[in-house]
């Protein structure tokens, strides 16, 4: 069973930066990609970003492209989401997840999920 633990959320002002981390433990073979999703109050969970582990190909939602960067630190088995130029509309609970499936934009593709970390951006 893969376990994912997110950290790094917090309360920031518009324009600030945050870096989220997702530490993975447990059997990770055949994991195709790691992804980040977010869910704002009253809204459905949405795709934010993903990283295909073997190829290094990255994927971003249009709303975060150019502001967020996903990366991986192999030695720590950790995936990061660097979030710059944060906006109030980025306020949400952020989740990391892992998938064996190439459909990285689809929430249904992901098998393992972290507990989430809250990001709040004030205007």
C-alpha positions as CSV (number, residue, x, y, z in Angstrom):
1,X,0.0,0.0,0.0
2,X,1.4,3.3,-1.1
3,X,1.2,6.1,1.5
4,X,1.3,9.8,0.6
5,X,1.8,12.6,3.1
6,X,1.4,16.2,2.0
7,X,2.9,19.2,3.8
8,X,3.5,22.9,3.2
9,X,0.1,24.4,3.1
10,X,-0.7,27.6,4.9
11,X,-2.2,31.1,4.8
12,X,-0.4,33.6,2.4
13,X,-1.2,36.8,0.7
14,X,-1.9,37.3,-3.0
15,X,1.3,37.2,-5.0
16,X,3.2,35.1,-2.4
17,X,4.7,31.7,-3.0
18,X,4.4,28.3,-1.3
19,X,6.0,24.9,-1.8
20,X,3.9,21.8,-1.2
21,X,5.6,18.5,-0.7
22,X,4.3,14.9,-1.0
23,X,6.3,12.2,0.6
24,X,5.7,8.7,-0.7
25,X,6.3,5.4,1.1
26,X,5.5,1.8,0.4
27,X,5.8,-0.1,-2.9
28,X,6.1,2.4,-5.8
29,X,6.9,0.0,-8.7
30,X,4.7,0.5,-11.8
31,X,3.7,4.0,-10.6
32,X,3.3,5.9,-13.8
33,X,2.8,9.4,-12.5
34,X,2.3,11.6,-9.4
35,X,-0.3,14.2,-9.5
36,X,-1.7,17.2,-7.6
37,X,-5.3,18.0,-7.4
38,X,-7.2,20.6,-5.4
39,X,-10.7,21.1,-4.1
40,X,-12.2,24.4,-3.1
41,X,-15.2,24.7,-0.8
42,X,-18.4,23.8,-2.7
43,X,-16.5,22.8,-5.8
44,X,-15.4,19.5,-7.3
45,X,-11.8,18.3,-7.1
46,X,-9.8,19.5,-10.1
47,X,-6.5,18.5,-11.7
48,X,-3.6,20.9,-11.0
49,X,-0.4,19.2,-12.2
50,X,1.2,15.8,-12.8
51,X,4.7,14.4,-13.4
52,X,5.3,11.2,-15.3
53,X,8.1,9.6,-13.3
54,X,10.0,7.8,-16.0
55,X,9.9,10.4,-18.8
56,X,9.9,13.5,-16.6
57,X,7.0,14.9,-18.7
58,X,5.0,17.5,-16.7
59,X,1.4,18.5,-17.1
60,X,-0.4,21.5,-15.8
61,X,-3.9,22.9,-15.7
62,X,-4.3,26.1,-17.8
63,X,-5.2,28.0,-14.6
64,X,-1.7,27.3,-13.1
65,X,0.5,27.1,-16.1
66,X,3.5,29.5,-15.8
67,X,2.9,29.9,-12.0
68,X,3.2,26.3,-10.6
69,X,6.1,23.9,-11.1
70,X,6.0,20.2,-10.2
71,X,9.3,18.4,-9.5
72,X,10.6,15.3,-7.8
73,X,13.5,14.6,-5.5
74,X,14.4,11.0,-6.1
75,X,16.5,10.5,-2.9
76,X,13.7,11.6,-0.7
77,X,10.9,9.9,-2.8
78,X,9.1,13.2,-2.6
79,X,7.2,15.3,-5.2
80,X,6.9,19.0,-4.8
81,X,4.6,21.7,-6.1
82,X,6.1,25.1,-6.2
83,X,3.4,27.7,-6.4
84,X,4.3,31.2,-7.3
85,X,2.2,34.3,-7.8
86,X,-0.6,32.8,-5.8
87,X,-4.1,34.2,-6.3
88,X,-7.2,34.0,-4.0
89,X,-8.8,31.6,-6.5
90,X,-5.9,29.2,-5.7
91,X,-7.4,28.7,-2.2
92,X,-8.2,25.0,-1.8
93,X,-7.3,21.8,-0.1
94,X,-4.4,20.3,-2.2
95,X,-4.0,16.6,-2.6
96,X,-1.3,14.5,-4.1
97,X,-2.0,11.2,-5.6
98,X,-0.3,8.4,-7.5
99,X,-1.5,6.5,-10.6
100,X,-0.5,3.5,-12.7
101,X,-2.5,5.0,-15.6
102,X,-1.4,7.3,-18.4
103,X,-4.6,9.4,-18.0
104,X,-3.0,11.7,-15.6
105,X,-5.6,14.5,-15.9
106,X,-8.4,12.2,-14.6
107,X,-9.1,11.9,-10.9
108,X,-10.5,8.4,-11.5
109,X,-7.1,7.2,-12.7
110,X,-5.4,7.7,-9.3
111,X,-5.3,4.9,-6.8
112,X,-3.6,6.4,-3.8
113,X,-4.3,9.7,-2.2
114,X,-2.8,11.8,0.5
115,X,-4.9,13.5,3.2
116,X,-4.6,16.9,1.8
117,X,-3.0,20.2,2.8
118,X,-4.9,23.5,3.0
119,X,-3.8,26.5,1.0
120,X,-5.5,29.8,1.7
121,X,-4.6,32.9,-0.3
122,X,-5.9,36.3,1.0
123,X,-6.4,39.2,-1.3
